[in-house]
Amino acid sequence: VAEFALIDRLAERVPTDGPGVVLSIGDDAAVLGDLGDELLVAATDTMNAGVHFLDDVSPVALGHKSLAVNLSDLAAMGARPRWALLNLSLPHADPNWLDAFADGFGALAREHEVSLVGGDTCEGAMSIGVTVLGTVPPGQALRRDGAAIGDDIYVSGNLGDAALALRERLAGRLVAEQDARALDFPEPELALGRGLRSQASACIDLSDGLLSDLGHVARQSGLAARVELERLPTSPSLAAIAEDDRFTLQLTGGEDYGLCFCAAPEREKAIRSLAAAEGTRVTRIGQIEAGAGIRCLHPDGSEWLPAASGWEHFREPRP
Ligand SMILES: [Mg+2]
């Protein structure tokens, strides 16, 4: 399949038109507008074969996840997603692979009213780069640096399911359906993020593991965080493994793609009703304190220290 046919195939399966799209795929650049009095929010993320995903992952899952991880960053900002650009590098142009990839990408794009307005396709090692553009009202973007002493810390969804699925898959063991979904088809918390604009003092999405991601919030807010391990939201498959192993997966495994946010204690009721309205579970896991760093408290009162602190590129051996 030639490059132009690739783009046509994508455009057949992914929405390319929508609000604010003046000129979409097919020219040298897209023309976009209609921001009202909102501000533009931009995020980008690349997934490389062998680093971010295994070679045998389904193209539907790759299409979904490559967009989902980007939308998750917009969710963490409280933004509404609008447009996406896709840079696709492929070793060979297999039309069946491309159609399945576009179906995964397109279904999530449709669900969140995102239009694909441009990008590039080329030959090379498999790499999927996505850029998303969204909007947020002035002064309402959620940031990492706004946490205050005494704020409660919350996470959405469960922790550790995706990390467990990846570990089991790498070991060639059977992966529970719910865990495989968490790894392959993460759902970005866009509605929750927008609802948190008026409630949260700080927010980040959970991509690298709670310790690493909450560590950014604490450091950028100039404060410390206390996490109570017995509060970590835990699925049945995680509950079935040894405690130390479970805490390591839940705190450092990464790829959860829920939101971690902070809010003043008097916001709890509003946050609970927001989560209920969005059909999302949020769990209060700790509190922001004076100082620096993160303390994880075991139910027996002792402080728990992980063997590793979360994914960092250029540091650890590859999966
Ligand atoms: Mg992020």
PDB file of N, CA, C and O in Angstrom, residues 148 150-155 210 214 224-233 260-263 265 268 272 283-289 294-297:
ATOM      1  N   ALA A 148      -1.900  21.637  48.466  1.00  0.00           N
ATOM      2  CA  ALA A 148      -1.665  22.385  49.701  1.00  0.00           C
ATOM      3  C   ALA A 148      -1.621  21.419  50.884  1.00  0.00           C
ATOM      4  O   ALA A 148      -2.190  20.318  50.828  1.00  0.00           O
ATOM      5  N   GLY A 150      -2.547  19.386  53.960  1.00  0.00           N
ATOM      6  CA  GLY A 150      -3.859  18.967  54.441  1.00  0.00           C
ATOM      7  C   GLY A 150      -4.792  18.488  53.341  1.00  0.00           C
ATOM      8  O   GLY A 150      -5.841  17.910  53.629  1.00  0.00           O
ATOM      9  N   ASP A 151      -4.438  18.714  52.073  1.00  0.00           N
ATOM     10  CA  ASP A 151      -5.265  18.202  50.972  1.00  0.00           C
ATOM     11  C   ASP A 151      -5.321  16.674  51.022  1.00  0.00           C
ATOM     12  O   ASP A 151      -4.312  16.020  51.323  1.00  0.00           O
ATOM     13  N   ASP A 152      -6.483  16.128  50.695  1.00  0.00           N
ATOM     14  CA  ASP A 152      -6.588  14.685  50.517  1.00  0.00           C
ATOM     15  C   ASP A 152      -6.029  14.303  49.150  1.00  0.00           C
ATOM     16  O   ASP A 152      -6.098  15.092  48.199  1.00  0.00           O
ATOM     17  N   ILE A 153      -5.497  13.076  49.059  1.00  0.00           N
ATOM     18  CA  ILE A 153      -5.000  12.549  47.780  1.00  0.00           C
ATOM     19  C   ILE A 153      -5.934  11.426  47.335  1.00  0.00           C
ATOM     20  O   ILE A 153      -6.266  10.532  48.115  1.00  0.00           O
ATOM     21  N   TYR A 154      -6.366  11.488  46.094  1.00  0.00           N
ATOM     22  CA  TYR A 154      -7.284  10.492  45.531  1.00  0.00           C
ATOM     23  C   TYR A 154      -6.671   9.858  44.289  1.00  0.00           C
ATOM     24  O   TYR A 154      -5.866  10.489  43.594  1.00  0.00           O
ATOM     25  N   VAL A 155      -7.107   8.632  43.972  1.00  0.00           N
ATOM     26  CA  VAL A 155      -6.849   8.053  42.650  1.00  0.00           C
ATOM     27  C   VAL A 155      -8.168   7.531  42.097  1.00  0.00           C
ATOM     28  O   VAL A 155      -9.078   7.187  42.864  1.00  0.00           O
ATOM     29  N   LEU A 210       2.284   5.187  40.702  1.00  0.00           N
ATOM     30  CA  LEU A 210       1.839   6.197  41.673  1.00  0.00           C
ATOM     31  C   LEU A 210       2.999   6.927  42.350  1.00  0.00           C
ATOM     32  O   LEU A 210       2.969   8.147  42.484  1.00  0.00           O
ATOM     33  N   LEU A 214       2.819  10.747  41.694  1.00  0.00           N
ATOM     34  CA  LEU A 214       2.499  11.560  42.866  1.00  0.00           C
ATOM     35  C   LEU A 214       3.747  12.312  43.330  1.00  0.00           C
ATOM     36  O   LEU A 214       3.657  13.426  43.856  1.00  0.00           O
ATOM     37  N   ALA A 224       5.199  17.285  50.749  1.00  0.00           N
ATOM     38  CA  ALA A 224       5.353  15.836  50.856  1.00  0.00           C
ATOM     39  C   ALA A 224       3.983  15.168  50.752  1.00  0.00           C
ATOM     40  O   ALA A 224       2.952  15.832  50.856  1.00  0.00           O
ATOM     41  N   ALA A 225       3.988  13.848  50.553  1.00  0.00           N
ATOM     42  CA  ALA A 225       2.729  13.099  50.480  1.00  0.00           C
ATOM     43  C   ALA A 225       2.825  11.871  51.378  1.00  0.00           C
ATOM     44  O   ALA A 225       3.873  11.227  51.450  1.00  0.00           O
ATOM     45  N   ARG A 226       1.713  11.552  52.053  1.00  0.00           N
ATOM     46  CA  ARG A 226       1.619  10.329  52.852  1.00  0.00           C
ATOM     47  C   ARG A 226       0.587   9.419  52.206  1.00  0.00           C
ATOM     48  O   ARG A 226      -0.538   9.844  51.930  1.00  0.00           O
ATOM     49  N   VAL A 227       0.980   8.186  51.911  1.00  0.00           N
ATOM     50  CA  VAL A 227       0.072   7.222  51.279  1.00  0.00           C
ATOM     51  C   VAL A 227      -0.193   6.091  52.260  1.00  0.00           C
ATOM     52  O   VAL A 227       0.746   5.529  52.829  1.00  0.00           O
ATOM     53  N   GLU A 228      -1.477   5.780  52.491  1.00  0.00           N
ATOM     54  CA  GLU A 228      -1.834   4.681  53.382  1.00  0.00           C
ATOM     55  C   GLU A 228      -2.121   3.439  52.540  1.00  0.00           C
ATOM     56  O   GLU A 228      -3.082   3.387  51.786  1.00  0.00           O
ATOM     57  N   LEU A 229      -1.224   2.455  52.670  1.00  0.00           N
ATOM     58  CA  LEU A 229      -1.236   1.313  51.755  1.00  0.00           C
ATOM     59  C   LEU A 229      -2.526   0.500  51.823  1.00  0.00           C
ATOM     60  O   LEU A 229      -2.947  -0.069  50.822  1.00  0.00           O
ATOM     61  N   GLU A 230      -3.180   0.451  52.998  1.00  0.00           N
ATOM     62  CA  GLU A 230      -4.403  -0.363  53.080  1.00  0.00           C
ATOM     63  C   GLU A 230      -5.543   0.275  52.294  1.00  0.00           C
ATOM     64  O   GLU A 230      -6.571  -0.360  52.069  1.00  0.00           O
ATOM     65  N   ARG A 231      -5.384   1.534  51.874  1.00  0.00           N
ATOM     66  CA  ARG A 231      -6.440   2.206  51.115  1.00  0.00           C
ATOM     67  C   ARG A 231      -6.312   2.020  49.597  1.00  0.00           C
ATOM     68  O   ARG A 231      -7.212   2.404  48.851  1.00  0.00           O
ATOM     69  N   LEU A 232      -5.187   1.491  49.109  1.00  0.00           N
ATOM     70  CA  LEU A 232      -4.982   1.400  47.657  1.00  0.00           C
ATOM     71  C   LEU A 232      -6.111   0.585  47.007  1.00  0.00           C
ATOM     72  O   LEU A 232      -6.393  -0.535  47.443  1.00  0.00           O
ATOM     73  N   PRO A 233      -6.772   1.140  45.985  1.00  0.00           N
ATOM     74  CA  PRO A 233      -7.866   0.406  45.335  1.00  0.00           C
ATOM     75  C   PRO A 233      -7.326  -0.826  44.596  1.00  0.00           C
ATOM     76  O   PRO A 233      -6.436  -0.707  43.757  1.00  0.00           O
ATOM     77  N   CYS A 260      -4.606  10.881  39.427  1.00  0.00           N
ATOM     78  CA  CYS A 260      -4.246  11.076  40.828  1.00  0.00           C
ATOM     79  C   CYS A 260      -4.401  12.571  41.082  1.00  0.00           C
ATOM     80  O   CYS A 260      -3.835  13.384  40.345  1.00  0.00           O
ATOM     81  N   PHE A 261      -5.214  12.934  42.077  1.00  0.00           N
ATOM     82  CA  PHE A 261      -5.462  14.360  42.296  1.00  0.00           C
ATOM     83  C   PHE A 261      -5.559  14.676  43.778  1.00  0.00           C
ATOM     84  O   PHE A 261      -5.761  13.785  44.612  1.00  0.00           O
ATOM     85  N   CYS A 262      -5.411  15.960  44.078  1.00  0.00           N
ATOM     86  CA  CYS A 262      -5.467  16.432  45.461  1.00  0.00           C
ATOM     87  C   CYS A 262      -6.620  17.414  45.586  1.00  0.00           C
ATOM     88  O   CYS A 262      -6.938  18.132  44.639  1.00  0.00           O
ATOM     89  N   ALA A 263      -7.241  17.430  46.767  1.00  0.00           N
ATOM     90  CA  ALA A 263      -8.338  18.372  46.995  1.00  0.00           C
ATOM     91  C   ALA A 263      -8.464  18.631  48.481  1.00  0.00           C
ATOM     92  O   ALA A 263      -8.155  17.761  49.312  1.00  0.00           O
ATOM     93  N   PRO A 265     -10.077  18.865  52.112  1.00  0.00           N
ATOM     94  CA  PRO A 265     -10.997  17.891  52.731  1.00  0.00           C
ATOM     95  C   PRO A 265     -12.468  18.266  52.565  1.00  0.00           C
ATOM     96  O   PRO A 265     -13.311  17.370  52.394  1.00  0.00           O
ATOM     97  N   GLU A 268     -14.702  16.724  49.655  1.00  0.00           N
ATOM     98  CA  GLU A 268     -14.907  15.276  49.496  1.00  0.00           C
ATOM     99  C   GLU A 268     -16.301  14.928  48.980  1.00  0.00           C
ATOM    100  O   GLU A 268     -16.459  14.105  48.078  1.00  0.00           O
ATOM    101  N   ARG A 272     -17.131  12.931  45.578  1.00  0.00           N
ATOM    102  CA  ARG A 272     -17.858  11.650  45.555  1.00  0.00           C
ATOM    103  C   ARG A 272     -19.054  11.722  44.605  1.00  0.00           C
ATOM    104  O   ARG A 272     -19.302  10.770  43.852  1.00  0.00           O
ATOM    105  N   THR A 283     -10.854   6.832  45.044  1.00  0.00           N
ATOM    106  CA  THR A 283     -10.478   6.351  46.367  1.00  0.00           C
ATOM    107  C   THR A 283      -9.518   7.346  47.005  1.00  0.00           C
ATOM    108  O   THR A 283      -8.547   7.764  46.371  1.00  0.00           O
ATOM    109  N   ARG A 284      -9.798   7.698  48.243  1.00  0.00           N
ATOM    110  CA  ARG A 284      -8.893   8.581  48.992  1.00  0.00           C
ATOM    111  C   ARG A 284      -7.787   7.715  49.568  1.00  0.00           C
ATOM    112  O   ARG A 284      -8.066   6.757  50.291  1.00  0.00           O
ATOM    113  N   ILE A 285      -6.532   8.016  49.204  1.00  0.00           N
ATOM    114  CA  ILE A 285      -5.421   7.126  49.592  1.00  0.00           C
ATOM    115  C   ILE A 285      -4.424   7.775  50.534  1.00  0.00           C
ATOM    116  O   ILE A 285      -3.493   7.100  50.989  1.00  0.00           O
ATOM    117  N   GLY A 286      -4.576   9.062  50.818  1.00  0.00           N
ATOM    118  CA  GLY A 286      -3.588   9.689  51.704  1.00  0.00           C
ATOM    119  C   GLY A 286      -3.772  11.176  51.784  1.00  0.00           C
ATOM    120  O   GLY A 286      -4.844  11.699  51.468  1.00  0.00           O
ATOM    121  N   GLN A 287      -2.708  11.853  52.180  1.00  0.00           N
ATOM    122  CA  GLN A 287      -2.804  13.288  52.452  1.00  0.00           C
ATOM    123  C   GLN A 287      -1.485  13.993  52.136  1.00  0.00           C
ATOM    124  O   GLN A 287      -0.411  13.399  52.257  1.00  0.00           O
ATOM    125  N   ILE A 288      -1.617  15.263  51.736  1.00  0.00           N
ATOM    126  CA  ILE A 288      -0.440  16.111  51.491  1.00  0.00           C
ATOM    127  C   ILE A 288       0.045  16.680  52.834  1.00  0.00           C
ATOM    128  O   ILE A 288      -0.760  17.104  53.659  1.00  0.00           O
ATOM    129  N   GLU A 289       1.367  16.637  53.015  1.00  0.00           N
ATOM    130  CA  GLU A 289       1.955  17.102  54.286  1.00  0.00           C
ATOM    131  C   GLU A 289       3.087  18.087  54.006  1.00  0.00           C
ATOM    132  O   GLU A 289       3.551  18.204  52.874  1.00  0.00           O
ATOM    133  N   ILE A 294       7.704  11.057  49.501  1.00  0.00           N
ATOM    134  CA  ILE A 294       6.473  10.297  49.729  1.00  0.00           C
ATOM    135  C   ILE A 294       6.737   9.247  50.800  1.00  0.00           C
ATOM    136  O   ILE A 294       7.733   8.516  50.730  1.00  0.00           O
ATOM    137  N   ARG A 295       5.844   9.186  51.789  1.00  0.00           N
ATOM    138  CA  ARG A 295       5.916   8.147  52.820  1.00  0.00           C
ATOM    139  C   ARG A 295       4.777   7.183  52.597  1.00  0.00           C
ATOM    140  O   ARG A 295       3.611   7.596  52.498  1.00  0.00           O
ATOM    141  N   CYS A 296       5.073   5.884  52.491  1.00  0.00           N
ATOM    142  CA  CYS A 296       4.033   4.872  52.337  1.00  0.00           C
ATOM    143  C   CYS A 296       3.898   4.142  53.660  1.00  0.00           C
ATOM    144  O   CYS A 296       4.863   3.508  54.124  1.00  0.00           O
ATOM    145  N   LEU A 297       2.715   4.231  54.272  1.00  0.00           N
ATOM    146  CA  LEU A 297       2.526   3.632  55.587  1.00  0.00           C
ATOM    147  C   LEU A 297       1.792   2.309  55.488  1.00  0.00           C
ATOM    148  O   LEU A 297       0.702   2.214  54.917  1.00  0.00           O
TER     149      LEU A 297
END
